[in-house]
mmCIF file with all atom_site columns, C-alpha atoms in Angstrom:
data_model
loop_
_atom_site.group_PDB
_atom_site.id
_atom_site.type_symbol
_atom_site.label_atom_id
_atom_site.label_alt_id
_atom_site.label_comp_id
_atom_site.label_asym_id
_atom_site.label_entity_id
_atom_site.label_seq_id
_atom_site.pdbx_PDB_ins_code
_atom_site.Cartn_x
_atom_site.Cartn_y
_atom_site.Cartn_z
_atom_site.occupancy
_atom_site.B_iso_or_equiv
_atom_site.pdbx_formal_charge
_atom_site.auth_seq_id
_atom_site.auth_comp_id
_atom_site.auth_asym_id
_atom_site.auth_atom_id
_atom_site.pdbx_PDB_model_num
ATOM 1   C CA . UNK A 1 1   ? 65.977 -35.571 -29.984 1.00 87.00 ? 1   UNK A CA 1
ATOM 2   C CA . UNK A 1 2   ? 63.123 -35.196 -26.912 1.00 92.00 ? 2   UNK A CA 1
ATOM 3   C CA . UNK A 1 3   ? 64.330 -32.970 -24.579 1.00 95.00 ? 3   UNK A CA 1
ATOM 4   C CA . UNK A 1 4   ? 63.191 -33.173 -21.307 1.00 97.00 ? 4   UNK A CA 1
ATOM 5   C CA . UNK A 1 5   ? 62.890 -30.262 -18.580 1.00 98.00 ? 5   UNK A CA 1
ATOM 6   C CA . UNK A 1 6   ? 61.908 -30.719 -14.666 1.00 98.00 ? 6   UNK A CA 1
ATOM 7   C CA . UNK A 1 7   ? 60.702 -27.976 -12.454 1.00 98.00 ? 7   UNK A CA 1
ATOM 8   C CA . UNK A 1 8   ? 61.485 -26.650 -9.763  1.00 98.00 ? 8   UNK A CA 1
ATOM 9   C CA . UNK A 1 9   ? 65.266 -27.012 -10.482 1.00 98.00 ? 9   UNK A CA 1
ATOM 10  C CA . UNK A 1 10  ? 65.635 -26.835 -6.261  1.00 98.00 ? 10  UNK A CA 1
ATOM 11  C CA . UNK A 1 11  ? 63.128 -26.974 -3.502  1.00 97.00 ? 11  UNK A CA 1
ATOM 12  C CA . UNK A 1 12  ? 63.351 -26.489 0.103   1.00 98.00 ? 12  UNK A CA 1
ATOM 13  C CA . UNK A 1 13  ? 60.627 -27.917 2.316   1.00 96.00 ? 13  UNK A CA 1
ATOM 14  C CA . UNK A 1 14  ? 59.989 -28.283 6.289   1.00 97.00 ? 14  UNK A CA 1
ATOM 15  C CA . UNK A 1 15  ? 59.187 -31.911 7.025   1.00 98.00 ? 15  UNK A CA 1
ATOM 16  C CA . UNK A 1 16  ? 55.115 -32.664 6.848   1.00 97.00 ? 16  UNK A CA 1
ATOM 17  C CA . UNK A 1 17  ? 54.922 -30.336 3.893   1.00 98.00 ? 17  UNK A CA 1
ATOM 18  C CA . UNK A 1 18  ? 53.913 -31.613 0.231   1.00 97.00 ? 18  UNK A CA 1
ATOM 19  C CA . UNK A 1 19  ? 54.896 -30.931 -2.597  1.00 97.00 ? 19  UNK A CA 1
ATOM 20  C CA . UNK A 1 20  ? 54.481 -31.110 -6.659  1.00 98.00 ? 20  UNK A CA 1
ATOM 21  C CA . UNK A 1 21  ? 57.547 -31.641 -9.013  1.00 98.00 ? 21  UNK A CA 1
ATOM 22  C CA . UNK A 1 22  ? 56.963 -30.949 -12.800 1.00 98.00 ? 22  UNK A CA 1
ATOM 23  C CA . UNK A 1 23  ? 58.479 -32.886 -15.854 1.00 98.00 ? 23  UNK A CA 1
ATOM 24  C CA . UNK A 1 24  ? 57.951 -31.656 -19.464 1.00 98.00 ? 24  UNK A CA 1
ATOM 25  C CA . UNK A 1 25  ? 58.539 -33.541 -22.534 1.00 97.00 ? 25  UNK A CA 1
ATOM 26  C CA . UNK A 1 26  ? 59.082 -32.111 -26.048 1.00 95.00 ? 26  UNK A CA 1
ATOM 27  C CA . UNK A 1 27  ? 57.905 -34.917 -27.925 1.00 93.00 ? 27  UNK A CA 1
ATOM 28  C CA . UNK A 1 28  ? 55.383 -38.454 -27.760 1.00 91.00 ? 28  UNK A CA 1
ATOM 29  C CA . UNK A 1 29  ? 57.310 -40.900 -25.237 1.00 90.00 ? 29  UNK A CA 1
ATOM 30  C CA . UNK A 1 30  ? 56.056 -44.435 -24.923 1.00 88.00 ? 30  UNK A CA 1
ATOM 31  C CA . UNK A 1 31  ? 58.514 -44.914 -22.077 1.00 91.00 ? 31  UNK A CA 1
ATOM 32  C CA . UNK A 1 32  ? 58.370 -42.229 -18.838 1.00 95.00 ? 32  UNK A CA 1
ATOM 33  C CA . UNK A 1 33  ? 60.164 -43.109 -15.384 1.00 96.00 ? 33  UNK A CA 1
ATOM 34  C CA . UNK A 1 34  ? 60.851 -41.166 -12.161 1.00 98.00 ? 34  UNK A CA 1
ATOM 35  C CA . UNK A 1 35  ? 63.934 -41.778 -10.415 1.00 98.00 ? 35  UNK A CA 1
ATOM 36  C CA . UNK A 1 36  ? 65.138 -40.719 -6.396  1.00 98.00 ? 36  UNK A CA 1
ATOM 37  C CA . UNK A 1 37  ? 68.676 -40.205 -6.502  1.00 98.00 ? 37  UNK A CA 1
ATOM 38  C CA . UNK A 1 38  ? 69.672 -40.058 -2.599  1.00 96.00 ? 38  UNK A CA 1
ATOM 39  C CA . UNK A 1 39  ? 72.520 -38.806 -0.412  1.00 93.00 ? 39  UNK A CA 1
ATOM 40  C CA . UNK A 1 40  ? 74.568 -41.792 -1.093  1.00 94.00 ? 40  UNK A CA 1
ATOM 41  C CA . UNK A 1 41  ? 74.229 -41.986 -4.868  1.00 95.00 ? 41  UNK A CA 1
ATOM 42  C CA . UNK A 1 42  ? 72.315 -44.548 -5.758  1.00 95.00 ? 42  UNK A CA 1
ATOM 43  C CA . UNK A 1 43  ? 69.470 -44.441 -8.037  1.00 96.00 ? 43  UNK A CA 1
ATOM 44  C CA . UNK A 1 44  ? 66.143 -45.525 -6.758  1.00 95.00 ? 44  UNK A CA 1
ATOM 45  C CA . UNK A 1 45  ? 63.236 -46.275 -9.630  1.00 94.00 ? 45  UNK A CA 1
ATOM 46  C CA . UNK A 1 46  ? 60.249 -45.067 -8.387  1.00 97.00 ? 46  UNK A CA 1
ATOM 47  C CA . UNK A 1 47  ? 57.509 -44.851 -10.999 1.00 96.00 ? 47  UNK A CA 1
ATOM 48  C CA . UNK A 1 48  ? 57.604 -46.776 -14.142 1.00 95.00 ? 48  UNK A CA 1
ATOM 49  C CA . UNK A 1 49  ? 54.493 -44.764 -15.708 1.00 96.00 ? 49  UNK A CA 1
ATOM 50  C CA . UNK A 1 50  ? 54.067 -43.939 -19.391 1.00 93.00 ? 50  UNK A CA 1
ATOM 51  C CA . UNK A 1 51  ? 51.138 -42.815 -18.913 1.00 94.00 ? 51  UNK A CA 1
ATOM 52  C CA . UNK A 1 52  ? 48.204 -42.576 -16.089 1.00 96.00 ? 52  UNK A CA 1
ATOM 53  C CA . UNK A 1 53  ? 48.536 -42.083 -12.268 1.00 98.00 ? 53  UNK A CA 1
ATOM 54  C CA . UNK A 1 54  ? 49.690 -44.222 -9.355  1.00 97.00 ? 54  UNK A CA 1
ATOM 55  C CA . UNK A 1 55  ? 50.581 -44.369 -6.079  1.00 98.00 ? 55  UNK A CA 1
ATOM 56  C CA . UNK A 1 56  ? 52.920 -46.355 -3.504  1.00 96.00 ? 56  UNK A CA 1
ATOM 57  C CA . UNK A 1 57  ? 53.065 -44.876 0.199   1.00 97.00 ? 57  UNK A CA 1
ATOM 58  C CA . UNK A 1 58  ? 53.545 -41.398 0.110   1.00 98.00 ? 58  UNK A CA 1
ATOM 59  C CA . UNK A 1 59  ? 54.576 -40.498 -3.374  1.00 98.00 ? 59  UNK A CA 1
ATOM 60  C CA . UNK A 1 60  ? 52.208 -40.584 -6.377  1.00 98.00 ? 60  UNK A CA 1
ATOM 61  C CA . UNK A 1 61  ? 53.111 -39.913 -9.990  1.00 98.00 ? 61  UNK A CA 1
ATOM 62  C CA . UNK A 1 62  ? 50.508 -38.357 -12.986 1.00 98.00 ? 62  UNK A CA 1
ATOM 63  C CA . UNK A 1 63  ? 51.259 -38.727 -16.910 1.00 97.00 ? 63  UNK A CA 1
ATOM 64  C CA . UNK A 1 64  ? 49.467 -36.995 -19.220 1.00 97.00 ? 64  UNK A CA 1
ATOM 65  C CA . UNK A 1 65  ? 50.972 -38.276 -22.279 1.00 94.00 ? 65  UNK A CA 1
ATOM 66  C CA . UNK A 1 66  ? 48.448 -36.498 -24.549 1.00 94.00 ? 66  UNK A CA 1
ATOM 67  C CA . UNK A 1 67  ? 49.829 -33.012 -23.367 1.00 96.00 ? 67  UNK A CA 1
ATOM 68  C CA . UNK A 1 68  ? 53.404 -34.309 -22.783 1.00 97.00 ? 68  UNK A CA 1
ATOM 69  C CA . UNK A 1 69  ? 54.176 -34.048 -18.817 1.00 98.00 ? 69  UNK A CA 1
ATOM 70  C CA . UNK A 1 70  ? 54.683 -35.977 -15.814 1.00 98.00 ? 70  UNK A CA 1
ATOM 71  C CA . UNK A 1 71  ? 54.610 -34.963 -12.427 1.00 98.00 ? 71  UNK A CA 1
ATOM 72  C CA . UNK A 1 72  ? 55.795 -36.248 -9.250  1.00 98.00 ? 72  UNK A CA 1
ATOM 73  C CA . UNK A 1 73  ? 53.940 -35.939 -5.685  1.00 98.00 ? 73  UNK A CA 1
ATOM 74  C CA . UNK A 1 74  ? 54.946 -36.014 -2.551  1.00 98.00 ? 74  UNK A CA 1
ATOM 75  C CA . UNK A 1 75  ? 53.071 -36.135 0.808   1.00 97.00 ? 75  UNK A CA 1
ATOM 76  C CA . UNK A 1 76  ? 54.493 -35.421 4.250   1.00 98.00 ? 76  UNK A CA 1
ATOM 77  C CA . UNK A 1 77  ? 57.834 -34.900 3.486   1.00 97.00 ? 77  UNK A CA 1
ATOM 78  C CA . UNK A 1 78  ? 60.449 -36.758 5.270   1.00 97.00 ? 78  UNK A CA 1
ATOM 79  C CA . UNK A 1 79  ? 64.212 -35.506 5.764   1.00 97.00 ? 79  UNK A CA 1
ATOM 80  C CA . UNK A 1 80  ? 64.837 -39.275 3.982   1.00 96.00 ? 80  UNK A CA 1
ATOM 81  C CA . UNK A 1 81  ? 63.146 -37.794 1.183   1.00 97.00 ? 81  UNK A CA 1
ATOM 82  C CA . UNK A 1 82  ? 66.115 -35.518 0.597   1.00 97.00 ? 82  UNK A CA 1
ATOM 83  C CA . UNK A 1 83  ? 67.801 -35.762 -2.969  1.00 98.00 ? 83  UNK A CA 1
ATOM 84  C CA . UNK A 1 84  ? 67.405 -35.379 -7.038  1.00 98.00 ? 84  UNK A CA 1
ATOM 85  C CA . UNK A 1 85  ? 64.579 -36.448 -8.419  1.00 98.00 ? 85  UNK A CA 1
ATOM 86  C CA . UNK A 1 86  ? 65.238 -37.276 -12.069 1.00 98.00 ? 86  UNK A CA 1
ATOM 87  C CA . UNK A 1 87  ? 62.723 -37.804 -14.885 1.00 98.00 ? 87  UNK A CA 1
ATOM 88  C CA . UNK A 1 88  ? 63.145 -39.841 -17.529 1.00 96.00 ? 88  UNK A CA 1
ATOM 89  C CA . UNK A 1 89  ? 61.655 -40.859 -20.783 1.00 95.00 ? 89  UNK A CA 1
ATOM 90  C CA . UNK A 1 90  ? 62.144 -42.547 -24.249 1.00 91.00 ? 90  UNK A CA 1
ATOM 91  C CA . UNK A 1 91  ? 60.672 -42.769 -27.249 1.00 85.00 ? 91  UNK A CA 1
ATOM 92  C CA . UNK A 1 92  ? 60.261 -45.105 -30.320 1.00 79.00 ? 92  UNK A CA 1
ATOM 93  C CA . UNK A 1 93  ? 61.733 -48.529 -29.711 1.00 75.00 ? 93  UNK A CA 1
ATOM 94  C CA . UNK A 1 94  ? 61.969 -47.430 -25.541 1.00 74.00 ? 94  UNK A CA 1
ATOM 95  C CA . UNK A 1 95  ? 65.799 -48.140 -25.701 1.00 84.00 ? 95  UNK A CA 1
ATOM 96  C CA . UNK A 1 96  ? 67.386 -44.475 -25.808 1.00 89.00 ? 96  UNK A CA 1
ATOM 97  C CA . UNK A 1 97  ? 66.419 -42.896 -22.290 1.00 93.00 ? 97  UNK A CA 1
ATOM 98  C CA . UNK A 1 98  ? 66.719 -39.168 -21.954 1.00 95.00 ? 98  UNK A CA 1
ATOM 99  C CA . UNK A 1 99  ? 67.399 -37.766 -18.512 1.00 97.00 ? 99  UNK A CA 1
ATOM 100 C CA . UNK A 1 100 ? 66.314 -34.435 -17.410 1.00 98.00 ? 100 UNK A CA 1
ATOM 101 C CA . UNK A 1 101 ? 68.581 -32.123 -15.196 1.00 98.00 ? 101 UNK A CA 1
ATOM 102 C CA . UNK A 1 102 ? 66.618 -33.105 -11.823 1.00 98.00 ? 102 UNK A CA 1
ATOM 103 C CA . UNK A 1 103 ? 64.749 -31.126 -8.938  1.00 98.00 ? 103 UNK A CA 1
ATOM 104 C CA . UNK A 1 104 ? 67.095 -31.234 -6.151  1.00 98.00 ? 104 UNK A CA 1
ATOM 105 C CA . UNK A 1 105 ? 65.173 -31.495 -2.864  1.00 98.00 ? 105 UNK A CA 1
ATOM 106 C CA . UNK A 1 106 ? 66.120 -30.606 1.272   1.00 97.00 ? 106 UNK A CA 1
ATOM 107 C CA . UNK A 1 107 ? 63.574 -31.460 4.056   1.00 97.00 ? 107 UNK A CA 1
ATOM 108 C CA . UNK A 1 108 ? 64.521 -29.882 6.419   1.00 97.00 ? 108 UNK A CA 1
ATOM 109 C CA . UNK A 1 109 ? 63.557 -31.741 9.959   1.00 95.00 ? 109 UNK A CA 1
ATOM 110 C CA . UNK B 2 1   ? 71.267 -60.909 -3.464  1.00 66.00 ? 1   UNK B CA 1
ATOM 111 C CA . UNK B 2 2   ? 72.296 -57.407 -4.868  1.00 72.00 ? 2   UNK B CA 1
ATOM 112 C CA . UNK B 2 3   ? 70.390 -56.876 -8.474  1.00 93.00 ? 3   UNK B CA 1
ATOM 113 C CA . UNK B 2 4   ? 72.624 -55.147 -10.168 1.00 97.00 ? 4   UNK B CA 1
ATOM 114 C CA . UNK B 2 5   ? 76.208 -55.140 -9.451  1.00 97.00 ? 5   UNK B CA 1
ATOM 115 C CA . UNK B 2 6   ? 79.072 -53.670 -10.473 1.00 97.00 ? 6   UNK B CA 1
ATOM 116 C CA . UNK B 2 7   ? 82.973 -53.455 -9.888  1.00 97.00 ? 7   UNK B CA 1
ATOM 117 C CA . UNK B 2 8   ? 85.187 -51.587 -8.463  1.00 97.00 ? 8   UNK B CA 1
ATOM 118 C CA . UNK B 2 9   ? 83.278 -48.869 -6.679  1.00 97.00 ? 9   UNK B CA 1
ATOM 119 C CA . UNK B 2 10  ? 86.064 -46.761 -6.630  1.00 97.00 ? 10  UNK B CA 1
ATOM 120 C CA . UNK B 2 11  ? 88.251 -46.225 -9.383  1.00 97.00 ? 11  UNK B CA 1
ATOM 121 C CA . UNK B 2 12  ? 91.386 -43.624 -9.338  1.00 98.00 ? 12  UNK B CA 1
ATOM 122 C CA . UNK B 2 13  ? 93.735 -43.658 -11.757 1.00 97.00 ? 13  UNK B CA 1
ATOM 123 C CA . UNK B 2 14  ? 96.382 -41.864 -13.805 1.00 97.00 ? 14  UNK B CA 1
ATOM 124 C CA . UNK B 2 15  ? 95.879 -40.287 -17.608 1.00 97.00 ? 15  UNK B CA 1
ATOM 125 C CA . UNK B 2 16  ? 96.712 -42.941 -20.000 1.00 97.00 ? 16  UNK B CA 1
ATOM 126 C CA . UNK B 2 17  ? 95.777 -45.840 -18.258 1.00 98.00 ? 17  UNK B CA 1
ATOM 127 C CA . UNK B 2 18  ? 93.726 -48.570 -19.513 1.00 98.00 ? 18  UNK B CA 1
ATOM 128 C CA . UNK B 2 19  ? 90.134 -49.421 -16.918 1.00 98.00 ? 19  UNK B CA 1
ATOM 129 C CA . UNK B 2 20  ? 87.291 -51.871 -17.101 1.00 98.00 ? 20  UNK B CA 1
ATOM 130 C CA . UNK B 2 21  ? 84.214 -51.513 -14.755 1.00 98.00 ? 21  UNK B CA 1
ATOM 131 C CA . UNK B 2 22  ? 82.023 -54.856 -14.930 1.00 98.00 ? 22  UNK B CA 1
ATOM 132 C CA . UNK B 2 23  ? 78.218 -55.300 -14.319 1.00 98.00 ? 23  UNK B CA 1
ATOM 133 C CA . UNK B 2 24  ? 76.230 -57.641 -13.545 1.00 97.00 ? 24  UNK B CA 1
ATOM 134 C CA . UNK B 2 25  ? 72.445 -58.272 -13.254 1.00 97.00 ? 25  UNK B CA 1
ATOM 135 C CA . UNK B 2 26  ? 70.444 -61.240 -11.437 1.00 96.00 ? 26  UNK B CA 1
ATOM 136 C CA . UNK B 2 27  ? 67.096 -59.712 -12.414 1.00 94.00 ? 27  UNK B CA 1
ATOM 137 C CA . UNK B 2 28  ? 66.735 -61.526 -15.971 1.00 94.00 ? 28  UNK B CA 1
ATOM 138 C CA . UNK B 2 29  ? 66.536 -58.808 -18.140 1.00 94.00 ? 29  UNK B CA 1
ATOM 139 C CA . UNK B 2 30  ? 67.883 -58.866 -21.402 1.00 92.00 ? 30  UNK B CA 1
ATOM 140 C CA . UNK B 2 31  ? 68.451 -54.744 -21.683 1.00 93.00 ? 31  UNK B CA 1
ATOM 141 C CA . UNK B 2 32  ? 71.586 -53.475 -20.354 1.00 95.00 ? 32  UNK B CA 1
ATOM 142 C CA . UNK B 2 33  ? 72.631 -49.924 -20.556 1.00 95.00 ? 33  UNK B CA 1
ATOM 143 C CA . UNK B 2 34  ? 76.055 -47.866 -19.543 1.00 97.00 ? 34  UNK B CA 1
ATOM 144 C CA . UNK B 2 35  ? 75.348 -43.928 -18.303 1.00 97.00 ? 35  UNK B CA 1
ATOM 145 C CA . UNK B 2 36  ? 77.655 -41.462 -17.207 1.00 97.00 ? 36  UNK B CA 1
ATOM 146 C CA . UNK B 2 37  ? 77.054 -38.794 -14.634 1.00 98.00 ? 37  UNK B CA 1
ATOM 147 C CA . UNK B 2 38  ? 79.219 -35.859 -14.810 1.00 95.00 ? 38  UNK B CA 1
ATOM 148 C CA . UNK B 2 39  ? 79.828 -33.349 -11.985 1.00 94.00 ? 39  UNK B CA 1
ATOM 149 C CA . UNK B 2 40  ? 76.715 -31.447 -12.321 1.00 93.00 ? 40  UNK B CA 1
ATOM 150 C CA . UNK B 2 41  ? 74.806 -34.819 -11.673 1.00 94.00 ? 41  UNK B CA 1
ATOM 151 C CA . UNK B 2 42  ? 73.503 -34.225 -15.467 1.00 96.00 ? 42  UNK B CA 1
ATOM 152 C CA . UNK B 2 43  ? 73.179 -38.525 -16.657 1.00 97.00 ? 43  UNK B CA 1
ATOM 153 C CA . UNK B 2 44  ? 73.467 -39.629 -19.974 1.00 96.00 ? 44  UNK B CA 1
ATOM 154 C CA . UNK B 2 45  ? 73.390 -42.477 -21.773 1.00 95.00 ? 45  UNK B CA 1
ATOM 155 C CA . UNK B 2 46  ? 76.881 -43.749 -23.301 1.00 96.00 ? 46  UNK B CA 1
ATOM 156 C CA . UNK B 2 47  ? 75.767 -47.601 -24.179 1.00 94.00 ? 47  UNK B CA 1
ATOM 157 C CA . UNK B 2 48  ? 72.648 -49.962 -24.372 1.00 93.00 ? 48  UNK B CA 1
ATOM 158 C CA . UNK B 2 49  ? 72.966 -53.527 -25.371 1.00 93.00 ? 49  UNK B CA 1
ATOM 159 C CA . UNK B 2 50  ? 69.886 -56.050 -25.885 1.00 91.00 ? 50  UNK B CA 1
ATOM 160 C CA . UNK B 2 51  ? 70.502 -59.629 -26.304 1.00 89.00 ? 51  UNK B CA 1
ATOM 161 C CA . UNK B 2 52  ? 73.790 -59.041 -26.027 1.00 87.00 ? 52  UNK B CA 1
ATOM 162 C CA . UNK B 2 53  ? 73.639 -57.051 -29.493 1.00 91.00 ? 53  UNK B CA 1
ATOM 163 C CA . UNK B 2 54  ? 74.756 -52.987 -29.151 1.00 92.00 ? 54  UNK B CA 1
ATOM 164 C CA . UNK B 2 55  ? 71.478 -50.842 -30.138 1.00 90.00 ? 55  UNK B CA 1
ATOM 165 C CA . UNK B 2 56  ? 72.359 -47.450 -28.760 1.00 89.00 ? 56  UNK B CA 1
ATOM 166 C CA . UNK B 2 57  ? 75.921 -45.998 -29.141 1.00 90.00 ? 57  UNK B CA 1
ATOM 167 C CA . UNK B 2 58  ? 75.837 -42.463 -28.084 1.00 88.00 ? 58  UNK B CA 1
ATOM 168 C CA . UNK B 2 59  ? 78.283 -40.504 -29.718 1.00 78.00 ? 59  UNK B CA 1
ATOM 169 C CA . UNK B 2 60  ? 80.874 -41.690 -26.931 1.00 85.00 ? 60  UNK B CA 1
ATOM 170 C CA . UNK B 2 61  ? 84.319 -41.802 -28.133 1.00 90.00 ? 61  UNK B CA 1
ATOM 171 C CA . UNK B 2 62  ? 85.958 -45.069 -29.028 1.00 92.00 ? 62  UNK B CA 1
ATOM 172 C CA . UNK B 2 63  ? 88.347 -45.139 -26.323 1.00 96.00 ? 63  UNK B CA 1
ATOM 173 C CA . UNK B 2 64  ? 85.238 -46.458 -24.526 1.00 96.00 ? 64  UNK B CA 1
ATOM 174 C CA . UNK B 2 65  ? 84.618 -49.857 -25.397 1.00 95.00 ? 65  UNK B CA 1
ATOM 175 C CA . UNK B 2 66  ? 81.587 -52.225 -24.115 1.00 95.00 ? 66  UNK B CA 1
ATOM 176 C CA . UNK B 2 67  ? 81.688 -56.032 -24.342 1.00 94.00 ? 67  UNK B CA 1
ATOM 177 C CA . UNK B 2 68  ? 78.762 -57.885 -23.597 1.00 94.00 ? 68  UNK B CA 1
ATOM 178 C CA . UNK B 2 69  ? 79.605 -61.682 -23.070 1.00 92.00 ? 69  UNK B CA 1
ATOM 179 C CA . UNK B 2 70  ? 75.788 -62.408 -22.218 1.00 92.00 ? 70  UNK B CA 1
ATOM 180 C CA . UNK B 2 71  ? 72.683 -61.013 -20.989 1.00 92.00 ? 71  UNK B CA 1
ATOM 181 C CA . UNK B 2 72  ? 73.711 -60.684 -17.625 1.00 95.00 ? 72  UNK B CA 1
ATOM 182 C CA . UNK B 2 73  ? 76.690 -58.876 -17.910 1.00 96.00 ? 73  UNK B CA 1
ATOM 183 C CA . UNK B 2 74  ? 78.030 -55.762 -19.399 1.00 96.00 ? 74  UNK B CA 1
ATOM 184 C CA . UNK B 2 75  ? 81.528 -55.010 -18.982 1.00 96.00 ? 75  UNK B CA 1
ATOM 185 C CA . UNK B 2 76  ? 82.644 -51.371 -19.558 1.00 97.00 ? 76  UNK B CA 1
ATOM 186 C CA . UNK B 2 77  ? 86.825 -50.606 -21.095 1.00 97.00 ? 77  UNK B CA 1
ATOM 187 C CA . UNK B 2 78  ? 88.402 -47.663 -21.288 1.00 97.00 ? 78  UNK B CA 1
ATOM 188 C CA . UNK B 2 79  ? 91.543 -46.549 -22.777 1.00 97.00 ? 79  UNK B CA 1
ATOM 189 C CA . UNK B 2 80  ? 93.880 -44.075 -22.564 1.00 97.00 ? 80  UNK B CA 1
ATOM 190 C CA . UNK B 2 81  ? 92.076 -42.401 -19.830 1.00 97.00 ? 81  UNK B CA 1
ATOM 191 C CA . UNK B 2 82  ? 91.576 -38.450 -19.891 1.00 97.00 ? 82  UNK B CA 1
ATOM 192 C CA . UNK B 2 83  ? 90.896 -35.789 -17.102 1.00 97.00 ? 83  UNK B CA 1
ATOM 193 C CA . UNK B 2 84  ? 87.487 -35.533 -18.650 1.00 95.00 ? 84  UNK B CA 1
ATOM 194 C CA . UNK B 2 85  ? 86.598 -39.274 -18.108 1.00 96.00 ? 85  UNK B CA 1
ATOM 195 C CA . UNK B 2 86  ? 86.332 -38.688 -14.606 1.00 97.00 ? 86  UNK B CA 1
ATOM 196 C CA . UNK B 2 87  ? 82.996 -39.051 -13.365 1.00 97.00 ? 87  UNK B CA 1
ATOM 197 C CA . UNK B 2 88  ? 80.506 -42.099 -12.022 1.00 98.00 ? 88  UNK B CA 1
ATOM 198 C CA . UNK B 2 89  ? 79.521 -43.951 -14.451 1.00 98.00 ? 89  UNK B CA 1
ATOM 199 C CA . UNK B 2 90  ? 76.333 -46.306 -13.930 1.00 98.00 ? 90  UNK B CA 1
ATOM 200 C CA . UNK B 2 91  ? 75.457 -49.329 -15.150 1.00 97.00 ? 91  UNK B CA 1
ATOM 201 C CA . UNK B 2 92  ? 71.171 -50.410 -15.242 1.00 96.00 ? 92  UNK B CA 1
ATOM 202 C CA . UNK B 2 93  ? 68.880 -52.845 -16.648 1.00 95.00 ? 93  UNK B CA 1
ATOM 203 C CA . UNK B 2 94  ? 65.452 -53.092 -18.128 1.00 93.00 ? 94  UNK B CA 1
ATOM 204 C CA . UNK B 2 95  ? 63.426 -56.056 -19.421 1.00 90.00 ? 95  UNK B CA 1
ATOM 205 C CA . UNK B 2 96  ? 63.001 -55.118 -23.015 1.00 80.00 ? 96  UNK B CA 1
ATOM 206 C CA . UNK B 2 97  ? 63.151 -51.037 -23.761 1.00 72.00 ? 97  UNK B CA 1
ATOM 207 C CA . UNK B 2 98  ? 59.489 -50.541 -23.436 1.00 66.00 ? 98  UNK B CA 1
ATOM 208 C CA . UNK B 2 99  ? 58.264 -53.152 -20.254 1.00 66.00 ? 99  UNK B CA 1
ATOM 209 C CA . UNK B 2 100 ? 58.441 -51.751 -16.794 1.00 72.00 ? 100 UNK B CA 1
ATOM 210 C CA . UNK B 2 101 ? 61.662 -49.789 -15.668 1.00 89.00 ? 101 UNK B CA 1
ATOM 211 C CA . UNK B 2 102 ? 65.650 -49.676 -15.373 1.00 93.00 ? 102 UNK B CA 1
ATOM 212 C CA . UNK B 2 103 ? 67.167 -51.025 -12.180 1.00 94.00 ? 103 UNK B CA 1
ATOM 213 C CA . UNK B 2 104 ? 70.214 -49.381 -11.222 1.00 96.00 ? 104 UNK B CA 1
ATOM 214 C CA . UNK B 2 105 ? 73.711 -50.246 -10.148 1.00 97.00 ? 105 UNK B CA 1
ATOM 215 C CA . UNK B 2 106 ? 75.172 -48.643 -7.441  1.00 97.00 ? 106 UNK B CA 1
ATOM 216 C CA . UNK B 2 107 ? 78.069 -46.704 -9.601  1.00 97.00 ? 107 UNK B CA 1
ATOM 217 C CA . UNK B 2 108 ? 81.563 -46.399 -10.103 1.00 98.00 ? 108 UNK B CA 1
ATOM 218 C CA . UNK B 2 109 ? 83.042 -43.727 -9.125  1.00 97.00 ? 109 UNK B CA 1
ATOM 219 C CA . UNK B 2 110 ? 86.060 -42.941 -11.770 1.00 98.00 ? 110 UNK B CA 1
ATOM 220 C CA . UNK B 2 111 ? 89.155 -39.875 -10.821 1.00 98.00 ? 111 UNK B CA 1
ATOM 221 C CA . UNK B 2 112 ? 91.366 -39.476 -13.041 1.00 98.00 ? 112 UNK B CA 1
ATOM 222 C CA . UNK B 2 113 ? 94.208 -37.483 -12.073 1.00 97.00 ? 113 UNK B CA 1
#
């Protein structure tokens, strides 16, 4: 099956900073996602995004399908921005989603 | 209006028992999934179900049981519940497996003791 791995596993920042997270992908996806787990649990989708770049607010997301990774921006950190992010893809059919372990991430204020 | 829900929150229970967890989604999709996240926040996926027909049955064992009585709801059983069992287990939803992305419930949190 794809295996999935995301870099940094943790990452400390000071608020304001930025910073890059990293997803690889062993084989062709036609289904990539970026997910903020926070605090509390819950699991926020943040980036539906296959392949291409976009950008809401602060965070923007890059995937070069073609070389098989993803990765995640963020801008001016915020202590709200505190939590795992978690990559996800899927291949053929888009139904079986792989997880990858996560980059858990402090801002510190 | 919550998008995906699910019941109970909270779930503690003794080895043996019999649980169910329910979802439900107001979002229209006709993908529903079950994952499990274990201690080490590492998800998988247990279940997907699209149409209401089971596509993706991962290996789970068949104490677990899903039901899906349409395509807004997936309903989650377990039997004879195990020490290993515990762990939040999340339900989500996608339009299709290929069209946008999977909405999230907010979990169940599962102890079994």
């Amino acid at each position: 099956g794809i295996q999935v791995e995301q870099s940094p596993p943790d990452l400390i920042l000071q608020e304001g900073a930025n910073s890059t997270l990293r997803c690889n992908f062993s084989d062709s996806v036609n289904n990539l996602q970026w997910f903020h787990q926070n605090p509390w649990g819950q699991l926020i989708n943040l980036f539906y995004i296959p392949s291409g770049t976009k950008q809401n607010g602060r965070l923007s997301a890059t995937t070069v399908a073609t070389e098989r990774y993803s990765l995640l921006y963020i801008s001016s950190s915020q202590t709200t921005d505190s939590g795992v992010y978690f990559c996800a893809v899927a291949g053929t059919g888009g139904f079986k989603t792989i997880f990858g372990a996560g980059t858990r991430l402090f801002v510190k204020a | 209006d919550t998008a995906v829900s699910q019941t109970p929150k909270y779930l503690v229970t003794q080895m043996g028992n019999d649980k169910s967890i329910k979802c439900e989604q107001n979002l229209g999709h006709d993908t529903m999934y079950w994952y499990k996240q274990d201690s080490k926040k590492f998800l998988k996926i247990m279940f997907s179900y699209n149409n209401k027909e089971l596509i993706i049955n991962e290996t789970v064992p068949n104490r677990f049981s899903p039901k899906s009585p349409d395509k807004a709801h997936l309903n989650l059983h377990i039997n004879s519940l195990e020490l290993g069992d515990s762990a939040v287990y999340f339900c989500a939803s996608s339009q299709g497996g290929q069209a946008g992305g999977q909405y999230f419930g907010p979990g169940t949190r599962l102890t079994v003791t």
